[in-house]
Short mmCIF file of C-alpha atoms in Angstrom, two decimals:
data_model
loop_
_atom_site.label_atom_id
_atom_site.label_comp_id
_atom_site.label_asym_id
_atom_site.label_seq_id
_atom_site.Cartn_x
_atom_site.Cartn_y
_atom_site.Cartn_z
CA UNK A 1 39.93 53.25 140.81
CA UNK A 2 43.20 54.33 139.12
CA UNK A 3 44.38 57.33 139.48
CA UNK A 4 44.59 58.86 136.04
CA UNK A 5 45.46 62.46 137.12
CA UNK A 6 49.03 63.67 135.31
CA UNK A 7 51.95 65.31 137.78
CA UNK A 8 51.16 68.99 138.50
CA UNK A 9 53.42 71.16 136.12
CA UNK A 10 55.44 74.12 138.29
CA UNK A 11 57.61 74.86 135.26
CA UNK A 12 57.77 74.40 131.98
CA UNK A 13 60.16 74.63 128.75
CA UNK A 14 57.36 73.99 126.65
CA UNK A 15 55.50 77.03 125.63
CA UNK A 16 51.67 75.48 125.53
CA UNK A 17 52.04 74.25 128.71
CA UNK A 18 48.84 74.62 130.94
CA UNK A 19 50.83 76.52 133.41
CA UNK A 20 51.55 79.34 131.12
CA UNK A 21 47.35 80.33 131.78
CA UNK A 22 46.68 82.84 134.25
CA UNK A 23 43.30 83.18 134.47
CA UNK A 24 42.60 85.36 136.63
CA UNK A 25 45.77 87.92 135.44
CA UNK A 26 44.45 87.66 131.74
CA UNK A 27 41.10 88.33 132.64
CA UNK A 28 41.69 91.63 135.03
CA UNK A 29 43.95 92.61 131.25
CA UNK A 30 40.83 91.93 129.56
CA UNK A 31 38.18 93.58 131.84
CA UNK A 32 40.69 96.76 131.47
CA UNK A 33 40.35 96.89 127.53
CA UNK A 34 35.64 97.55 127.49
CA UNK A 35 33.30 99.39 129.31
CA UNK A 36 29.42 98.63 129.61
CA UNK A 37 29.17 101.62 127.03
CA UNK A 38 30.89 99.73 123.84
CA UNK A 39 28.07 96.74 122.46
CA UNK A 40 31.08 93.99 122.47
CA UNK A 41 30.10 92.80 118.85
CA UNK A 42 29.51 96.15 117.45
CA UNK A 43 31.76 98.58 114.89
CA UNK A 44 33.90 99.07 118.03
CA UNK A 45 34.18 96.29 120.11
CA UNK A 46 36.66 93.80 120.81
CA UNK A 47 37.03 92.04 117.05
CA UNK A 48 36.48 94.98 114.80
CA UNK A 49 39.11 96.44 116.87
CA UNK A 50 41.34 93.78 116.36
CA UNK A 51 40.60 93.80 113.24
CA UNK A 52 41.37 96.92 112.24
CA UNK A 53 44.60 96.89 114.35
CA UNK A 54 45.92 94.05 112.29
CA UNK A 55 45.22 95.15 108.85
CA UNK A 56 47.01 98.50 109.79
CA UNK A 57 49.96 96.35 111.03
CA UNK A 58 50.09 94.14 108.19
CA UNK A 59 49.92 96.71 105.90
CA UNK A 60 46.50 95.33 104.27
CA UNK A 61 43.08 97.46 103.45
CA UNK A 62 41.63 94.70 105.79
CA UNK A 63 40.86 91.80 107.92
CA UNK A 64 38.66 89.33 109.21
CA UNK A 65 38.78 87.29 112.31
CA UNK A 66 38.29 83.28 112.07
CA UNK A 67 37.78 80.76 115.20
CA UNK A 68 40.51 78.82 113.29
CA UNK A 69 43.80 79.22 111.87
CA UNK A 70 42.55 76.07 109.69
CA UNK A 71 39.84 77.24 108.85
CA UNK A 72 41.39 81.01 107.47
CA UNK A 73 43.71 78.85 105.83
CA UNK A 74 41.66 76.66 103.50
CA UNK A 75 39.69 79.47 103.09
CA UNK A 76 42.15 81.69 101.98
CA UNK A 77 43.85 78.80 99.64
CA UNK A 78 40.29 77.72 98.19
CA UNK A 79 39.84 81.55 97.26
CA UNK A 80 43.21 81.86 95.36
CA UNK A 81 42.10 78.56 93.28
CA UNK A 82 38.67 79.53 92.67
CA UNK A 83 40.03 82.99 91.10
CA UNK A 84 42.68 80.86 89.10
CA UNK A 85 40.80 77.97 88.28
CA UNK A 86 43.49 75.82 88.90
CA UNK A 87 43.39 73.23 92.16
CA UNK A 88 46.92 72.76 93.15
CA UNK A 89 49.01 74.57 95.80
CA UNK A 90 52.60 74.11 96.71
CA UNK A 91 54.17 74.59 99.80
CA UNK A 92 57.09 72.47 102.29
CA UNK A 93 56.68 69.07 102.67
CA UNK A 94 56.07 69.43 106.45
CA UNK A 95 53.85 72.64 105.95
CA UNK A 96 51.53 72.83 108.73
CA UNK A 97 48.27 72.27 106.51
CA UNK A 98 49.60 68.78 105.89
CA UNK A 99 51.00 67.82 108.80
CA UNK A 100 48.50 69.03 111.68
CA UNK A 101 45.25 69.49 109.71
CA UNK A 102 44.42 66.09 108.32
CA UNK A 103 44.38 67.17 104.83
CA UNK A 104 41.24 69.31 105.22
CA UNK A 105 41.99 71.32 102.00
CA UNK A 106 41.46 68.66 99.96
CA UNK A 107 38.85 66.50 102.12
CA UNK A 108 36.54 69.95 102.42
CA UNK A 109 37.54 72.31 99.10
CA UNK A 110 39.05 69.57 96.82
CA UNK A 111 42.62 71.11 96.54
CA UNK A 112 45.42 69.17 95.84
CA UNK A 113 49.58 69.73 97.58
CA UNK A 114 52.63 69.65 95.82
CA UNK A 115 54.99 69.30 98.29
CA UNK A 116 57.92 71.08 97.21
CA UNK A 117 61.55 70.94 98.32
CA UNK A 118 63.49 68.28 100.82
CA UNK A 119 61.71 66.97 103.75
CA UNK A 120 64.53 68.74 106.81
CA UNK A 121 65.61 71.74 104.24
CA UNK A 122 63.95 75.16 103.40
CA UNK A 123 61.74 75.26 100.33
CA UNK A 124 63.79 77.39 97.73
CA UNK A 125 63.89 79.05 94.12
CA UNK A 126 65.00 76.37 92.60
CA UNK A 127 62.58 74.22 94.13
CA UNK A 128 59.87 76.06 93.20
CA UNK A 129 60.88 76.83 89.38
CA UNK A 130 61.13 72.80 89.27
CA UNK A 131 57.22 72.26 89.37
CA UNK A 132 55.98 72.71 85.84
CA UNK A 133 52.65 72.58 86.03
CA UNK A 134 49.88 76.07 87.09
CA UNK A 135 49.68 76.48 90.56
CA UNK A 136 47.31 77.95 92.20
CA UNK A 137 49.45 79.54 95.30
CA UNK A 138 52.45 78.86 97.48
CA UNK A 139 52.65 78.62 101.20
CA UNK A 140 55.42 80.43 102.96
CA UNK A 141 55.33 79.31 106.49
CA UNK A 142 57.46 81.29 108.45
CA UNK A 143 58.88 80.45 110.46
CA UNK A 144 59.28 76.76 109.36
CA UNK A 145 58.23 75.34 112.51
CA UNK A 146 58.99 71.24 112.17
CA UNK A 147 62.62 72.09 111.22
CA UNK A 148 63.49 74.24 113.65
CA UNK A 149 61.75 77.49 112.70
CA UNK A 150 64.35 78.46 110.27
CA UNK A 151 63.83 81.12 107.98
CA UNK A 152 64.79 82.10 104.62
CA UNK A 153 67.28 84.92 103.87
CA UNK A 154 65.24 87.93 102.99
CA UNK A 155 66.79 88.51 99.31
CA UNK A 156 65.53 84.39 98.74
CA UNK A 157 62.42 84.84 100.26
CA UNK A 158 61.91 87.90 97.81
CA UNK A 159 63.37 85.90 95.19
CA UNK A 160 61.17 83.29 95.57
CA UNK A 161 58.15 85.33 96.10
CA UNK A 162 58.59 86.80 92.47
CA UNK A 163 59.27 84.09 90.76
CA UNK A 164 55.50 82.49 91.78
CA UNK A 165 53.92 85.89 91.17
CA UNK A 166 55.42 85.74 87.49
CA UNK A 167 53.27 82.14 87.02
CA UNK A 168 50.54 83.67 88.16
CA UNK A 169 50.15 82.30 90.91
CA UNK A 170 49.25 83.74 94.58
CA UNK A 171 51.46 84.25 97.23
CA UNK A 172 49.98 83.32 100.62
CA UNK A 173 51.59 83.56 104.55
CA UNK A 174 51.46 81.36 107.03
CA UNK A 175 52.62 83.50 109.73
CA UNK A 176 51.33 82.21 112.62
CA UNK A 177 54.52 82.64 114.54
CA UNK A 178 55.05 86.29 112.37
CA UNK A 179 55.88 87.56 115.36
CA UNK A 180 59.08 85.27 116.27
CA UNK A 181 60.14 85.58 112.23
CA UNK A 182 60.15 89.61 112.57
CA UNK A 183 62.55 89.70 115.00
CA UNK A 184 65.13 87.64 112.52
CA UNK A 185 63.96 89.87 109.34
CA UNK A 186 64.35 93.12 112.03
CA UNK A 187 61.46 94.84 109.12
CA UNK A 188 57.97 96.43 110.06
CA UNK A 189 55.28 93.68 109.92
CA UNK A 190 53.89 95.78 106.72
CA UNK A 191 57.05 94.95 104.81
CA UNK A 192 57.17 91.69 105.11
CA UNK A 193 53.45 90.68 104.75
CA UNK A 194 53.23 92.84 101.43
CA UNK A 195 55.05 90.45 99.61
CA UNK A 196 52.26 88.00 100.27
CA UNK A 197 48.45 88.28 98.58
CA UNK A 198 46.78 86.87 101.88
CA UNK A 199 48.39 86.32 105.29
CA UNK A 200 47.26 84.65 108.41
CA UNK A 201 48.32 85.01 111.73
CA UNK A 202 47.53 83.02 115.29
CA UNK A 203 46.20 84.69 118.24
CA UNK A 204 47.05 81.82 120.56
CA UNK A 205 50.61 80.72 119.31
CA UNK A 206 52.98 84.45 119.76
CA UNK A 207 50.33 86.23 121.14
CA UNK A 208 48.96 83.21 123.96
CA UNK A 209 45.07 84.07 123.63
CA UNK A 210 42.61 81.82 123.72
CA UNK A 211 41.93 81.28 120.27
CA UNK A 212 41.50 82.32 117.18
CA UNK A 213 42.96 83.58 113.94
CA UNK A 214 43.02 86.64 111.67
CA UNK A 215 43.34 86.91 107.89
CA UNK A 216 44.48 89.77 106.24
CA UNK A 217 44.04 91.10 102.38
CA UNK A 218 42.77 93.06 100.51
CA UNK A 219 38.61 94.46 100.70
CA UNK A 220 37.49 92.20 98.22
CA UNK A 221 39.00 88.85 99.03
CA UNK A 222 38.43 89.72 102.76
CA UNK A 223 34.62 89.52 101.43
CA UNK A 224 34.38 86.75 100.17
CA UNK A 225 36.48 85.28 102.95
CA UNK A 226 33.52 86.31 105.31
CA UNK A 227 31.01 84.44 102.95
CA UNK A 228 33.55 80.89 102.96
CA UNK A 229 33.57 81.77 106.89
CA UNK A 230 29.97 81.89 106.92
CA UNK A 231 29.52 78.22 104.74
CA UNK A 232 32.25 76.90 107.35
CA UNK A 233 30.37 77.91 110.49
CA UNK A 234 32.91 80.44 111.49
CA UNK A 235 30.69 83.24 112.11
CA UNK A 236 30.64 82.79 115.43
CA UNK A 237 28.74 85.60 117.67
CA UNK A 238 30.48 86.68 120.56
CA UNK A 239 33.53 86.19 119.98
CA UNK A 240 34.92 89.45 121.79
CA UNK A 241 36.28 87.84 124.50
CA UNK A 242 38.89 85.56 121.90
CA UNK A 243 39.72 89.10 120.81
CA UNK A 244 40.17 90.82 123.94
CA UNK A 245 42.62 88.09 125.10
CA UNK A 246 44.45 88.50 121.73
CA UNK A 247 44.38 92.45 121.83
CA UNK A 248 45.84 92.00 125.83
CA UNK A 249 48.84 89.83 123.66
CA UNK A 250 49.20 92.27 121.22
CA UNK A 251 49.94 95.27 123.20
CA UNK A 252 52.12 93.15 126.10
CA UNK A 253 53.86 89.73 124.81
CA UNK A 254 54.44 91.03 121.08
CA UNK A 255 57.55 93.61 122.26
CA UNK A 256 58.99 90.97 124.56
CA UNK A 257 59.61 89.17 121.32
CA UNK A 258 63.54 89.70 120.76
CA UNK A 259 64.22 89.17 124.48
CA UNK A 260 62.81 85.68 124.11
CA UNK A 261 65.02 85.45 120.78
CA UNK A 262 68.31 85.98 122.74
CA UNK A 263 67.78 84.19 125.23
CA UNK A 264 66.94 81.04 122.87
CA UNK A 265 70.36 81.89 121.72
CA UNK A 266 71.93 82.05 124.78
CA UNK A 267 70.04 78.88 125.72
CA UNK A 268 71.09 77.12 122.42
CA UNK A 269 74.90 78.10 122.75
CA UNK A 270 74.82 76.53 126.23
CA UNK A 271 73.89 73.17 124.77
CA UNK A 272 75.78 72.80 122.02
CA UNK A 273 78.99 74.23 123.83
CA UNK A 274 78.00 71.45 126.69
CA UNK A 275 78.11 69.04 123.54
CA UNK A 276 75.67 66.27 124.96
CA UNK A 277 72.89 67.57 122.94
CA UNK A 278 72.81 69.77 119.72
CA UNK A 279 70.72 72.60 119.25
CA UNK A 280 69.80 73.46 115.51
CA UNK A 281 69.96 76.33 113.55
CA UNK A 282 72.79 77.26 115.38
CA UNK A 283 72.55 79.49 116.06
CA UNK A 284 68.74 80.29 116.22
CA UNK A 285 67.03 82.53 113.84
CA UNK A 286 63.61 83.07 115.87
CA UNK A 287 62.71 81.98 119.86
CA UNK A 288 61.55 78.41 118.39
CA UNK A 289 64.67 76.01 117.96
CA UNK A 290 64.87 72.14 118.06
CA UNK A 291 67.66 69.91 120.23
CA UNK A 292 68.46 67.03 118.83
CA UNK A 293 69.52 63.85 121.72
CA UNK A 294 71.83 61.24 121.29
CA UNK A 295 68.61 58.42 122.48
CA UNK A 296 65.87 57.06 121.21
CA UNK A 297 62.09 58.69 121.55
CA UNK A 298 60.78 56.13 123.79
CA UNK A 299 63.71 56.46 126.39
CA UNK A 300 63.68 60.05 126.23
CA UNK A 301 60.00 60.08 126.70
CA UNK A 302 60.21 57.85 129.64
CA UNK A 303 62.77 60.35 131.13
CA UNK A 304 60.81 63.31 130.88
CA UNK A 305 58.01 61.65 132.28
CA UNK A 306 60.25 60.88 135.61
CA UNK A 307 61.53 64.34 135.32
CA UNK A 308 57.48 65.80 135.68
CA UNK A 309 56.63 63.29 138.43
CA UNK A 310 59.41 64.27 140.51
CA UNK A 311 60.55 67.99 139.83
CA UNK A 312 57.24 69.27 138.25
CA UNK A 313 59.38 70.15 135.26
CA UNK A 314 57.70 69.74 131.58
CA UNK A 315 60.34 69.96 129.10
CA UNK A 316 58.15 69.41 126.29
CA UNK A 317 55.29 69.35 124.71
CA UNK A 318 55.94 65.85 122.46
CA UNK A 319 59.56 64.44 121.52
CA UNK A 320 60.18 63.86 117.44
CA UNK A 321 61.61 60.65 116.31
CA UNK A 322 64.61 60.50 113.99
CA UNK A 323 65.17 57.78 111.12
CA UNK A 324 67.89 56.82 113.24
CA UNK A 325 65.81 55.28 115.86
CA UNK A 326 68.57 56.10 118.80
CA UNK A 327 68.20 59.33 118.03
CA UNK A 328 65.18 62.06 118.34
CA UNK A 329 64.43 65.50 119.04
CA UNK A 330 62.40 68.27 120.83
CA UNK A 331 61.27 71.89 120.37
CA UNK A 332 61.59 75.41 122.66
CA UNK A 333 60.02 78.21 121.85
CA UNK A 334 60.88 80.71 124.08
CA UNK A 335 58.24 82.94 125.85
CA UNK A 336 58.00 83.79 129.64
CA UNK A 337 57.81 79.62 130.54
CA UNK A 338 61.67 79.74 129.18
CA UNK A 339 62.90 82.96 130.61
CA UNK A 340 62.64 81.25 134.58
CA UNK A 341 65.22 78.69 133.20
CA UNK A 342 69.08 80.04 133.11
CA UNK A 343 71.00 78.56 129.98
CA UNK A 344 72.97 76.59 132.88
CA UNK A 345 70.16 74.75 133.87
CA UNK A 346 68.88 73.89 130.78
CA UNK A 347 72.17 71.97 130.04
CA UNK A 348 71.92 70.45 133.13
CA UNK A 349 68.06 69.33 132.63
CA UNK A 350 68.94 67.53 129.09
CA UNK A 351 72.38 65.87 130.87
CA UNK A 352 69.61 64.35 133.09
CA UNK A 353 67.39 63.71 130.80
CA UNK A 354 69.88 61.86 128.29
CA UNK A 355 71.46 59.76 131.96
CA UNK A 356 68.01 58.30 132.33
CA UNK A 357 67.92 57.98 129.34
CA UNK A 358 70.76 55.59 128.90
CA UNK A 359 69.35 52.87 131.35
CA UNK A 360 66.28 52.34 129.05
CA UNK A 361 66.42 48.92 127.62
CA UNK A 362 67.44 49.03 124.01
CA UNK A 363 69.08 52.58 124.61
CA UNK A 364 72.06 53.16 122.93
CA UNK A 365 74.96 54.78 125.36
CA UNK A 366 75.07 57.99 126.86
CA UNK A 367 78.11 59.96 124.90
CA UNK A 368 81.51 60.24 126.58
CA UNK A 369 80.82 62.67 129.93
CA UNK A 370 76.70 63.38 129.64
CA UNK A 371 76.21 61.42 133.13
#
C-alpha cells in the first residue's frame, strides 16, 4: 500500500499548524478553570462565563456563543436586513464571508454582496459613499486578512463608520483577529467595538481554542440571535469545554499579543532588508503579514514540500498565486510557532526556499544573490 502519511511537523511558521496543539498542556489549563461544584452548562459555567467576559470587554450589554464564526456571521448580517428590510450588504471584495464561506449568506438567508473597493486595497470612504443604493450593513474586517492584515487609520475607520450609520445602515465587525488589530489601534477593546452595532470574534484564530465564536450586541439583537442560532442548529449542549479552551486563551495568549507584533516586524525588516523576498505592509501593522516571492506557486509549493520532508519545517499553511504567474505569496501570523524562529533564519529559510525554487521547470530565475 502507499504510504499516504505527510512528514512529521517539528516547527512551524504557520500559525494553524497541528503542532501548535498541546493536548495534554491545554487540558491541565482547562481542568484548572471548574470544579465538580459548578453544573458546566449552568448560569456559571464555562460559556456564560465567557460570555459575560466578552460583552464586558467589548463594551456590549451582551453576548452569545456560536459553534461557528459563519454561522454568528450570517446570523448577525440576516438580523441587520430583516430590521431594515433591505437585502444587500457591502463589505471588501476578499471579505472573509465571500471568500471562505461559499456564499452561505445568500445560499441560506437570501442576502446579496456588494463588494466594495479594489480587490489588493483597503475598502474606504469614498468607496463606500460610491454605492447608491440602501444597504443593509457593512463589514469591517479587521484586520484585512487576504491583503496582508492591514488596517485602516483610526480617524478613516471612524470616518467611514459614520458615513454608513448616516444611510441607515448597520455597522457590523468582523474581528476575528481583534486581538492582532488592537495592538495597531493601541485602544481598549470597548472603544473600538462601539463603533460597530454587532461584532464577532474567533475563539480559535488569536485565542487558539478549539472552536467556536462569540457575538456581541446589544440584549435584544443578542435574542434574537439565540433564536437564528437555534433554526441553524447552533444550540449545541455542552459546549463548556470549547469555552474553557477559549477562556485558558483569553487570560494567557491575548497579552502576548504585541510581542508577537514586534517580532513580525523584526521578522519582516529582515526580509525585505535581505531583498530576495518582500514583506508587505512594511512595515506590519498587526502579527499577520504576507511575503511576496520572486517564483511561481507551483515551484514554491514544491520547495516547501522538500523543506517539510527533510527539516520538519512547515512554512505555511497554503501559498497565494499572483496574476503574474512567476510570482506568489504566503502569510505569517505570528504566535508562539514564530517566536522559535530568529528574523535571521527566516531570511535564510525563504533564500532556500526561492534556490529550489529556481530549478523548477518553467521557473523564472532566482534574483541576483538569493542562492
Amino acid at each position: 500500500m502507499p504510504d499516504n502519511t505527510l512528514p512529521p511537523v517539528r516547527r512551524s511558521l504557520f500559525l494553524h499548524a497541528p503542532i501548535r496543539r498541546k493536548p495534554r498542556a491545554m487540558l491541565e489549563q482547562m481542568l484548572a478553570l471548574v470544579d465538580d461544584d459548578t453544573p458546566p452548562d449552568g448560569p456559571d459555567g464555562p460559556v456564560a462565563v465567557l460570555e459575560r467576559r466578552l460583552a464586558d470587554l467589548l463594551g456590549k450589554e451582551s453576548a452569545l456563543f456560536f459553534p461557528s464564526g459563519t454561522m454568528a456571521q450570517q446570523v448577525a448580517l440576516r438580523l441587520h436586513a430583516d430590521r431594515r428590510g433591505r437585502r444587500t450588504f457591502a463589505a471588501h471584495p476578499q471579505s472573509h464571508l465571500d471568500v471562505w464561506e461559499e456564499q452561505g449568506y445568500n445560499a441560506v438567508h437570501g442576502l446579496r454582496l456588494r463588494p466594495t473597493g479594489d480587490l489588493h486595497e483597503l475598502m474606504a470612504a469614498d468607496d463606500l459613499a460610491a454605492i447608491g443604493e440602501p444597504l443593509a450593513a457593512v463589514v469591517w474586517e479587521l484586520p484585512q486578512r487576504d491583503i496582508g492584515g492591514q488596517l485602516p487609520e483610526w480617524p478613516d475607520l471612524c470616518a467611514q463608520v459614520a458615513l454608513v450609520r448616516a444611510t441607515g445602515a448597520a455597522a457590523h465587525l468582523d474581528g476575528a483577529r481583534l486581538w492582532e488589530a488592537q495592538t495597531y489601534y493601541r485602544r481598549p477593546f470597548d472603544e473600538i467595538a462601539a463603533l460597530f452595532d454587532t461584532v464577532y470574534v474567533s475563539l480559535y484564530k488569536s485565542l487558539q481554542g478549539v472552536r467556536g465564536a462569540v457575538l456581541a450586541s446589544d440584549t435584544a439583537t443578542v435574542d434574537a440571535a439565540r433564536v437564528w442560532r437555534q433554526r441553524l442548529g447552533g444550540g449545541i449542549r455542552d459546549a463548556w469545554p470549547l469555552a474553557l479552551a477559549a477562556l485558558v486563551g483569553l487570560d494567557t495568549l491575548a497579552t502576548r499579543m504585541p510581542a508577537y507584533r514586534e517580532h513580525a516586524i523584526a521578522i519582516a525588516a529582515a526580509i525585505n532588508a535581505d531583498g530576495a523576498a518582500h514583506a508587505y505592509p512594511d512595515p506590519p501593522q498587526t502579527p499577520l503579514f504576507h511575503i511576496h516571492l520572486p517564483a511561481s506557486r507551483r515551484a514554491v509549493e514544491q520547495a516547501g514540500e522538500q523543506i517539510l520532508a527533510e527539516h520538519g519545517i512547515q512554512l505555511w499553511g497554503r501559498v497565494r498565486s499572483a496574476t503574474d504567474p512567476g510570482r506568489c505569496s504566503f502569510e505569517i501570523s505570528v504566535g508562539d510557532n514564530a517566536m522559535e524562529f530568529t528574523p535571521g533564519e527566516v531570511v535564510t529559510l525563504i533564500r532556500d526556499v526561492l534556490a529550489r525554487a529556481s530549478s523548477h521547470p518553467g521557473s523564472p530565475p532566482s534574483p541576483q544573490g538569493s542562492s
